[in-house]
Short mmCIF file of C-alpha atoms in Angstrom, two decimals:
data_model
loop_
_atom_site.label_atom_id
_atom_site.label_comp_id
_atom_site.label_asym_id
_atom_site.label_seq_id
_atom_site.Cartn_x
_atom_site.Cartn_y
_atom_site.Cartn_z
CA MET A 166 71.68 103.18 56.24
CA ASP A 167 70.26 102.52 59.71
CA CYS A 168 73.20 102.29 62.16
CA ARG A 169 71.24 99.92 64.39
CA THR A 170 71.49 97.24 61.74
CA ILE A 171 75.28 97.43 62.02
CA ALA A 172 75.85 97.87 65.74
CA ALA A 173 73.13 95.77 67.33
CA PRO A 174 72.90 91.99 67.40
CA GLU A 175 70.02 90.66 65.37
CA HIS A 176 68.01 89.53 68.41
CA VAL A 177 67.85 93.07 69.86
CA LEU A 178 66.87 94.91 66.66
CA LEU A 179 63.67 96.90 66.95
CA ASN A 180 60.95 95.47 64.71
CA PRO A 181 63.27 93.23 62.69
CA THR A 182 61.99 92.41 59.20
CA PRO A 183 64.03 89.48 57.89
CA ASP A 184 64.30 89.14 54.16
CA PRO A 185 62.03 86.48 52.69
CA PRO A 186 63.82 83.34 51.58
CA PRO A 187 64.81 83.52 47.91
CA ALA A 188 62.51 81.77 45.48
CA HIS A 189 63.58 78.45 44.05
CA PRO A 190 65.69 78.97 40.89
CA ALA A 191 63.13 77.11 38.79
CA ARG A 192 60.35 79.38 40.03
CA LEU A 193 62.47 82.48 39.37
CA ASN A 194 63.18 81.44 35.79
CA LEU A 195 59.52 80.65 35.19
CA THR A 196 58.70 84.14 36.45
CA LEU A 197 61.31 85.65 34.14
CA SER A 198 59.80 83.64 31.27
CA LEU A 199 56.74 85.92 31.47
CA GLY A 200 58.83 88.50 29.58
CA PRO A 201 59.22 86.24 26.51
CA ILE A 202 55.61 85.07 26.90
CA VAL A 203 54.36 88.64 26.43
CA GLY A 204 57.06 90.08 24.16
CA LEU A 205 57.61 87.08 21.89
CA GLY A 206 54.93 84.41 22.36
CA ILE A 207 52.15 87.01 22.11
CA GLY A 208 53.83 90.18 20.80
CA ARG A 209 55.59 88.53 17.86
CA PHE A 210 54.14 85.11 17.16
CA ALA A 211 50.44 85.92 17.62
CA TYR A 212 50.75 88.12 14.53
CA ALA A 213 50.62 84.94 12.42
CA LEU A 214 47.13 84.26 13.78
CA VAL A 215 45.89 87.76 12.91
CA LEU A 216 47.80 88.09 9.62
CA PRO A 217 45.19 86.45 7.30
CA ASP A 218 42.39 88.74 8.51
CA MET A 219 44.64 91.83 8.48
CA ARG A 220 45.86 90.96 4.99
CA ASP A 221 42.30 90.56 3.67
CA SER A 222 40.87 93.60 5.49
CA LEU A 223 43.77 95.97 4.80
CA HIS A 224 44.49 94.63 1.27
CA TRP A 225 48.13 93.72 1.87
CA SER A 226 50.38 91.60 -0.33
CA TYR A 227 52.38 88.77 1.24
CA SER A 228 55.42 91.05 1.07
CA ALA A 229 53.59 93.74 3.06
CA ALA A 230 52.37 91.12 5.54
CA GLY A 231 55.90 89.78 5.89
CA PHE A 232 57.24 93.31 6.36
CA MET A 233 55.25 93.62 9.62
CA ASN A 234 57.31 90.80 11.09
CA THR A 235 60.45 92.16 9.43
CA VAL A 236 60.06 95.51 11.20
CA ASN A 237 59.26 93.68 14.44
CA ALA A 238 62.48 91.71 14.07
CA ALA A 239 64.37 94.94 13.30
CA GLY A 240 63.07 96.31 16.59
CA TYR A 241 64.22 93.14 18.32
CA LEU A 242 67.67 93.73 16.84
CA ILE A 243 67.72 97.30 18.17
CA GLY A 244 66.65 95.99 21.59
CA ALA A 245 69.49 93.50 21.59
CA LEU A 246 71.98 96.24 20.68
CA ILE A 247 70.98 98.50 23.57
CA ALA A 248 70.30 95.79 26.16
CA SER A 249 73.78 95.58 27.67
CA ARG A 250 73.91 99.36 28.17
CA LEU A 251 70.50 99.35 29.83
CA ILE A 252 71.52 96.47 32.07
CA GLY A 253 74.58 98.42 33.18
CA ARG A 254 72.55 101.57 33.82
CA ILE A 255 69.36 100.33 35.52
CA GLY A 256 70.06 96.68 36.26
CA ALA A 257 68.87 93.50 34.58
CA PRO A 258 65.60 93.05 36.55
CA ALA A 259 64.43 96.60 35.71
CA THR A 260 65.46 96.07 32.08
CA VAL A 261 63.34 92.93 31.81
CA ARG A 262 60.31 94.63 33.32
CA GLY A 263 60.67 97.84 31.31
CA GLY A 264 61.11 96.02 28.01
CA THR A 265 58.09 93.81 28.67
CA LEU A 266 55.93 96.82 29.57
CA ALA A 267 56.96 98.58 26.34
CA ALA A 268 56.05 95.52 24.29
CA LEU A 269 52.69 95.26 26.04
CA ALA A 270 51.88 98.95 25.47
CA SER A 271 52.60 98.59 21.76
CA LEU A 272 50.08 95.73 21.49
CA ALA A 273 47.38 98.17 22.55
CA VAL A 274 48.42 100.53 19.74
CA CYS A 275 47.89 97.70 17.21
CA ALA A 276 44.23 97.63 18.26
CA LEU A 277 43.74 101.35 17.64
CA THR A 278 44.74 101.87 14.00
CA GLY A 279 44.79 100.27 10.57
CA ASP A 280 47.38 102.70 9.20
CA PHE A 281 50.34 100.79 7.78
CA VAL A 282 52.96 103.23 9.08
CA ALA A 283 51.46 103.38 12.58
CA LEU A 284 51.19 99.60 12.75
CA SER A 285 54.78 99.29 11.57
CA LEU A 286 55.96 101.61 14.35
CA ALA A 287 53.94 99.66 16.91
CA ARG A 288 55.47 96.39 15.70
CA LEU A 289 58.91 98.04 15.87
CA ILE A 290 58.37 99.00 19.52
CA THR A 291 57.11 95.51 20.32
CA GLY A 292 60.37 94.16 18.94
CA ILE A 293 62.55 96.62 20.83
CA GLY A 294 60.85 95.81 24.13
CA ALA A 295 61.04 92.06 23.48
CA GLY A 296 64.73 92.23 22.50
CA VAL A 297 65.72 94.22 25.58
CA ALA A 298 63.75 91.94 27.88
CA PHE A 299 65.04 88.77 26.25
CA VAL A 300 68.73 89.62 26.47
CA ALA A 301 68.41 90.81 30.07
CA GLY A 302 66.19 87.88 31.01
CA GLY A 303 68.50 85.37 29.34
CA THR A 304 71.47 86.75 31.26
CA LEU A 305 69.56 86.56 34.53
CA ALA A 306 68.26 83.07 33.76
CA ALA A 307 71.77 81.77 33.02
CA ARG A 308 73.06 83.25 36.28
CA ILE A 309 70.16 81.84 38.28
CA ALA A 310 70.65 78.40 36.70
CA GLN A 311 74.31 78.46 37.79
CA SER A 312 73.17 78.27 41.42
CA ARG A 313 72.15 74.63 40.81
CA PRO A 314 74.93 73.21 38.59
CA ALA A 315 73.47 69.70 38.49
CA GLN A 316 70.14 71.04 37.18
CA ALA A 317 71.45 74.09 35.33
CA SER A 318 70.39 73.08 31.80
CA PHE A 319 66.88 72.18 32.95
CA ILE A 320 66.42 75.37 34.98
CA LEU A 321 67.72 77.46 32.08
CA SER A 322 65.27 75.74 29.74
CA LEU A 323 62.36 76.98 31.86
CA PHE A 324 63.08 80.57 30.85
CA TYR A 325 63.06 79.66 27.17
CA ALA A 326 59.73 77.86 27.58
CA GLY A 327 58.19 81.36 27.66
CA PRO A 328 57.57 81.83 23.91
CA PRO A 329 55.81 78.44 23.55
CA LEU A 330 53.54 79.28 26.48
CA GLY A 331 52.71 82.60 24.82
CA ILE A 332 51.93 80.72 21.61
CA VAL A 333 49.48 78.49 23.47
CA ALA A 334 47.83 81.47 25.17
CA SER A 335 47.38 83.37 21.90
CA GLY A 336 46.23 80.21 20.12
CA LEU A 337 43.41 79.78 22.62
CA VAL A 338 42.26 83.38 22.10
CA ALA A 339 42.86 84.74 18.59
CA PRO A 340 41.15 82.20 16.27
CA PHE A 341 37.96 82.13 18.31
CA VAL A 342 37.77 85.92 18.64
CA LEU A 343 38.08 86.14 14.85
CA GLN A 344 35.39 83.51 14.43
CA ALA A 345 33.05 85.21 16.90
CA PHE A 346 33.34 88.74 15.50
CA GLY A 347 33.85 87.89 11.84
CA PRO A 348 36.02 89.40 9.08
CA GLY A 349 37.70 92.66 9.98
CA SER A 350 37.87 91.89 13.71
CA TRP A 351 41.67 91.69 13.81
CA TRP A 352 41.80 94.80 16.02
CA ILE A 353 39.60 93.10 18.62
CA VAL A 354 42.13 90.27 18.74
CA TRP A 355 44.91 92.74 19.55
CA LEU A 356 42.72 94.25 22.25
CA ALA A 357 42.04 90.82 23.77
CA LEU A 358 45.73 89.90 23.65
CA THR A 359 46.65 93.19 25.35
CA ALA A 360 44.24 92.37 28.18
CA LEU A 361 45.75 88.89 28.47
CA GLY A 362 49.25 90.38 28.61
CA CYS A 363 48.22 92.74 31.42
CA VAL A 364 47.28 89.73 33.53
CA LEU A 365 50.36 87.70 32.66
CA ILE A 366 52.85 90.46 33.44
CA LEU A 367 51.75 90.93 37.06
CA PRO A 368 53.96 88.19 38.64
CA LEU A 369 57.00 89.58 36.78
CA LEU A 370 56.32 93.05 38.18
CA LEU A 371 55.65 91.86 41.72
CA THR A 372 58.23 89.09 42.25
CA PRO A 373 61.53 90.34 43.74
CA ILE A 374 64.66 89.26 41.90
CA PRO A 375 67.30 88.38 44.53
CA ALA A 376 70.67 90.11 44.60
CA MET A 377 72.44 86.97 43.42
CA ALA A 378 70.69 87.32 40.09
CA ALA A 379 72.05 90.79 39.40
CA VAL A 380 74.73 91.17 36.74
CA PRO A 381 77.57 93.36 37.99
CA GLY A 382 78.43 96.11 35.53
CA GLY A 383 75.96 94.82 32.98
CA GLY A 384 78.30 92.01 31.93
CA ALA A 385 80.75 94.52 30.44
CA ALA A 386 83.73 92.19 29.88
CA PRO A 387 84.91 92.13 26.24
CA VAL A 388 84.49 88.92 24.27
CA SER A 389 86.07 87.83 20.98
CA LEU A 390 83.48 86.56 18.51
CA ARG A 391 85.89 85.23 15.91
CA PRO A 392 86.28 81.72 17.42
CA MET A 393 82.49 81.29 17.35
CA ALA A 394 81.93 82.80 13.87
CA ILE A 395 80.56 79.54 12.43
CA TYR A 396 78.09 79.25 15.28
CA LEU A 397 77.03 82.86 14.77
CA PHE A 398 76.32 82.19 11.10
CA GLY A 399 74.31 79.09 11.98
CA TYR A 400 72.29 81.12 14.46
CA PHE A 401 71.65 83.73 11.76
CA LEU A 402 70.25 81.00 9.49
CA TYR A 403 68.07 79.74 12.32
CA GLY A 404 66.62 83.24 12.77
CA ALA A 405 65.78 83.49 9.07
CA GLY A 406 64.38 79.96 8.82
CA TYR A 407 62.19 79.55 11.86
CA ILE A 408 60.41 82.91 11.54
CA ALA A 409 59.32 82.18 7.96
CA TYR A 410 57.46 79.08 9.17
CA LEU A 411 55.86 80.82 12.14
CA THR A 412 54.85 83.87 10.09
CA PHE A 413 52.99 82.08 7.31
CA MET A 414 51.87 78.67 8.60
CA ILE A 415 48.48 79.82 9.90
CA ALA A 416 47.78 81.42 6.51
CA TYR A 417 48.79 78.07 4.98
CA VAL A 418 46.40 76.15 7.25
CA ARG A 419 43.59 78.59 6.47
CA ASP A 420 44.23 78.33 2.72
CA LEU A 421 43.83 74.56 3.07
CA GLY A 422 40.36 75.10 4.57
CA GLY A 423 41.22 75.02 8.28
CA GLY A 424 38.75 76.95 10.42
CA ALA A 425 39.17 78.50 13.86
CA ALA A 426 39.38 75.17 15.67
CA ALA A 427 41.99 73.81 13.24
CA GLN A 428 44.08 76.98 13.44
CA SER A 429 43.89 77.02 17.23
CA ALA A 430 44.78 73.33 17.49
CA PHE A 431 47.74 73.72 15.14
CA TRP A 432 49.08 76.78 16.97
CA CYS A 433 48.55 75.35 20.44
CA LEU A 434 50.25 72.11 19.40
CA ILE A 435 53.37 74.10 18.48
CA GLY A 436 53.28 75.82 21.87
CA LEU A 437 52.54 72.70 23.93
CA ALA A 438 55.30 70.78 22.18
CA GLY A 439 57.64 73.68 22.88
CA PHE A 440 56.81 73.61 26.58
CA THR A 441 58.06 70.00 26.81
CA THR A 442 61.53 70.98 25.69
CA PRO A 443 63.18 71.13 29.15
CA TRP A 444 62.39 67.43 29.57
CA VAL A 445 62.86 66.28 25.96
CA TRP A 446 66.24 67.90 25.34
CA ARG A 447 67.93 67.93 28.74
CA ARG A 448 70.32 65.08 27.84
CA VAL A 449 71.09 66.54 24.42
CA LEU A 450 71.89 69.93 25.95
CA ALA A 451 74.40 68.25 28.27
CA LEU A 452 75.85 66.14 25.48
CA ASP A 453 78.55 68.48 24.23
CA ARG A 454 79.96 71.94 25.00
CA GLY A 455 80.35 72.85 21.34
CA GLY A 456 77.69 73.25 18.64
CA MET A 457 76.47 69.66 18.39
CA PRO A 458 73.36 70.09 20.63
CA ALA A 459 72.20 73.01 18.48
CA ALA A 460 72.93 71.02 15.31
CA ILE A 461 70.76 68.10 16.43
CA ILE A 462 67.89 70.38 17.45
CA LEU A 463 68.09 72.41 14.23
CA THR A 464 67.92 69.22 12.17
CA VAL A 465 64.70 68.22 13.94
CA ASN A 466 63.43 71.77 13.42
CA ALA A 467 64.09 71.52 9.66
CA ILE A 468 62.23 68.21 9.44
CA GLY A 469 59.20 69.76 11.12
CA ALA A 470 59.21 72.72 8.70
CA ALA A 471 59.49 70.46 5.64
CA LEU A 472 56.66 68.03 6.42
CA PRO A 473 53.69 70.13 5.13
CA ALA A 474 55.32 70.20 1.70
CA LEU A 475 55.01 66.39 1.58
CA SER A 476 51.32 66.15 2.44
CA HIS A 477 48.39 68.42 3.31
CA SER A 478 46.65 65.86 5.49
CA PRO A 479 45.60 66.93 9.03
CA ALA A 480 47.84 64.20 10.46
CA MET A 481 50.89 65.54 8.62
CA LEU A 482 50.16 69.11 9.63
CA ALA A 483 49.80 68.02 13.27
CA LEU A 484 53.06 66.09 13.07
CA SER A 485 54.76 69.14 11.56
CA ALA A 486 53.48 71.38 14.37
CA ALA A 487 54.60 68.94 17.07
CA ILE A 488 58.08 68.35 15.64
CA PHE A 489 58.67 72.01 14.88
CA GLY A 490 57.35 73.06 18.29
CA VAL A 491 59.49 70.64 20.24
CA ALA A 492 62.64 72.01 18.60
CA PHE A 493 62.35 75.69 17.67
CA SER A 494 62.68 77.39 21.08
CA THR A 495 65.35 74.99 22.31
CA VAL A 496 67.91 76.28 19.81
CA THR A 497 68.10 79.44 21.90
CA THR A 498 68.48 77.36 25.06
CA ALA A 499 71.36 75.46 23.47
CA THR A 500 72.95 78.74 22.42
CA THR A 501 72.76 80.21 25.91
CA ALA A 502 74.20 76.97 27.29
CA PHE A 503 77.03 77.27 24.74
CA VAL A 504 77.81 80.74 26.11
CA ARG A 505 77.57 79.55 29.71
CA PHE A 506 79.91 76.61 29.09
CA ASN A 507 82.50 78.46 27.03
CA LEU A 508 82.79 82.02 28.33
CA PRO A 509 83.47 83.69 31.70
CA GLN A 510 80.38 84.88 33.54
CA ALA A 511 81.25 88.57 33.12
CA ALA A 512 81.10 88.14 29.31
CA TRP A 513 77.71 86.43 29.17
CA SER A 514 75.63 89.55 28.63
CA ARG A 515 77.63 90.77 25.64
CA ALA A 516 77.94 87.30 24.12
CA ILE A 517 74.19 86.71 24.41
CA ALA A 518 73.61 90.16 22.93
CA ALA A 519 75.93 89.39 19.98
CA LEU A 520 74.14 86.12 19.28
CA THR A 521 70.78 87.86 19.59
CA ILE A 522 71.94 90.47 17.07
CA VAL A 523 72.85 87.96 14.34
CA PHE A 524 69.65 86.06 15.13
CA GLY A 525 67.77 89.34 14.84
CA ILE A 526 69.31 90.10 11.44
CA GLY A 527 68.23 86.67 10.22
CA GLN A 528 64.66 87.02 11.39
CA THR A 529 64.54 90.59 10.04
CA LEU A 530 65.31 89.36 6.54
CA GLY A 531 63.34 86.11 6.69
CA PRO A 532 59.65 87.18 6.60
CA PHE A 533 60.01 89.85 3.91
CA VAL A 534 62.20 87.72 1.63
CA VAL A 535 59.98 84.65 1.97
CA GLY A 536 56.88 86.82 1.49
CA ALA A 537 58.38 88.21 -1.72
CA ILE A 538 59.15 84.67 -2.93
CA THR A 539 55.55 83.68 -2.22
CA ASP A 540 54.21 86.70 -4.12
CA ALA A 541 56.46 85.87 -7.09
CA LEU A 542 55.78 82.13 -7.21
CA GLY A 543 52.19 82.14 -5.97
CA SER A 544 52.36 79.41 -3.31
CA LEU A 545 53.16 79.31 0.39
CA THR A 546 54.70 75.88 -0.14
CA TYR A 547 57.85 77.66 -1.33
CA ALA A 548 58.00 79.53 1.99
CA LEU A 549 58.09 76.22 3.85
CA ASN A 550 60.78 74.81 1.57
CA VAL A 551 62.98 77.89 2.06
CA SER A 552 62.41 77.73 5.82
CA ALA A 553 63.42 74.07 6.02
CA ALA A 554 66.51 74.61 3.84
CA LEU A 555 67.75 77.51 5.98
CA LEU A 556 67.27 75.51 9.18
CA LEU A 557 69.13 72.51 7.76
CA LEU A 558 72.04 74.68 6.63
CA GLY A 559 72.09 76.22 10.10
CA ALA A 560 72.40 72.71 11.56
CA VAL A 561 75.44 72.05 9.37
CA MET A 562 77.09 75.27 10.56
CA ALA A 563 76.41 74.50 14.23
CA ALA A 564 77.84 70.99 13.87
CA MET A 565 81.13 72.51 12.74
CA GLN A 566 81.50 74.57 15.94
CA GLY A 567 83.69 72.97 18.58
CA LYS A 568 84.21 73.88 22.22
CA LEU A 569 86.12 77.14 22.66
CA LYS A 570 89.68 76.74 23.87
CA ALA A 571 90.96 78.81 26.78
CA ALA A 572 92.99 80.98 24.39
CA ASP A 573 89.83 81.73 22.38
CA ARG A 574 87.91 83.18 25.32
CA ALA A 575 89.93 86.35 25.67
#
């Protein structure tokens, strides 16, 4: 350390270089949201856009196609398990950046091979990177939001707007690349999405995260999960239910005759609706410190997933996309708010990791099981019905979770 910075008054320092003023909390959380944009919005969810062409070109069953998202979700689960340790070792900002870079690198691998095993490993790495970045980013975002208590829920929501923005970005690219290059061009889509991710990640790599956003000791305080067991189970059901819809809906739209424009419009509508969530749900998120906000949002989510089973009209599909989109990413926001309201700050990282783990188990099982059901019964309509039922049951579980008492937080 330079002794002059200790002994000399500030006005006599040689060549003083004052620190830049910290970025506004909202801007910081939007920057952190670039991790979920790349790792989840593109790395995970864009797979649904490429799945029909990959399935046709590589001769996969629906079970095999679902397995690709299952292994991605398994990677996400691994990432969540190791996130707290990485945060403690290298810090949360470095963990976010490193996880996002790993996810981005694995996208490039998807463009280089059609081998099932190699693609599975690439999808696994995408999931690990996304899980690490999401847990670390969620912890940072919650801490940053705390600096503005009156706006905390809104500022926190900005971080979780990342996946919907990634959905929009991939929806504007993938269907039209497939249309332009024809059948078998799925690998070109992955190449284009990798290039897009390289551009999007730059602000995350270059923006300094202020010291106030660091998490001392990686959030190592122990936390009892028993008082929130019902909420954990509801979050598991959410993981299984939402991913089934997002994995197979583009294939459903294509089977109904929807071309590139229809697929892009449907996917972008999900993402654009998701981006409105900080404004749509801000009052609901502040409504209750227990599980009721998540229960309300999950109910809306279930309605959106069920609508295509009622009618195949373009209007109904658009309504389904909008309703599903406006709800699905906000469940995670409500869950992080639940942690922030009910647990001491030092326990946030581990609590978020625990919730991410049960969520990860749910979304690991969801795509493969629903794909197997579709193979057995011969219709993707069953996938939507299973998705909606799981989401509705998750809403019931969340509604049963009350605010944690002081004795429950130890």
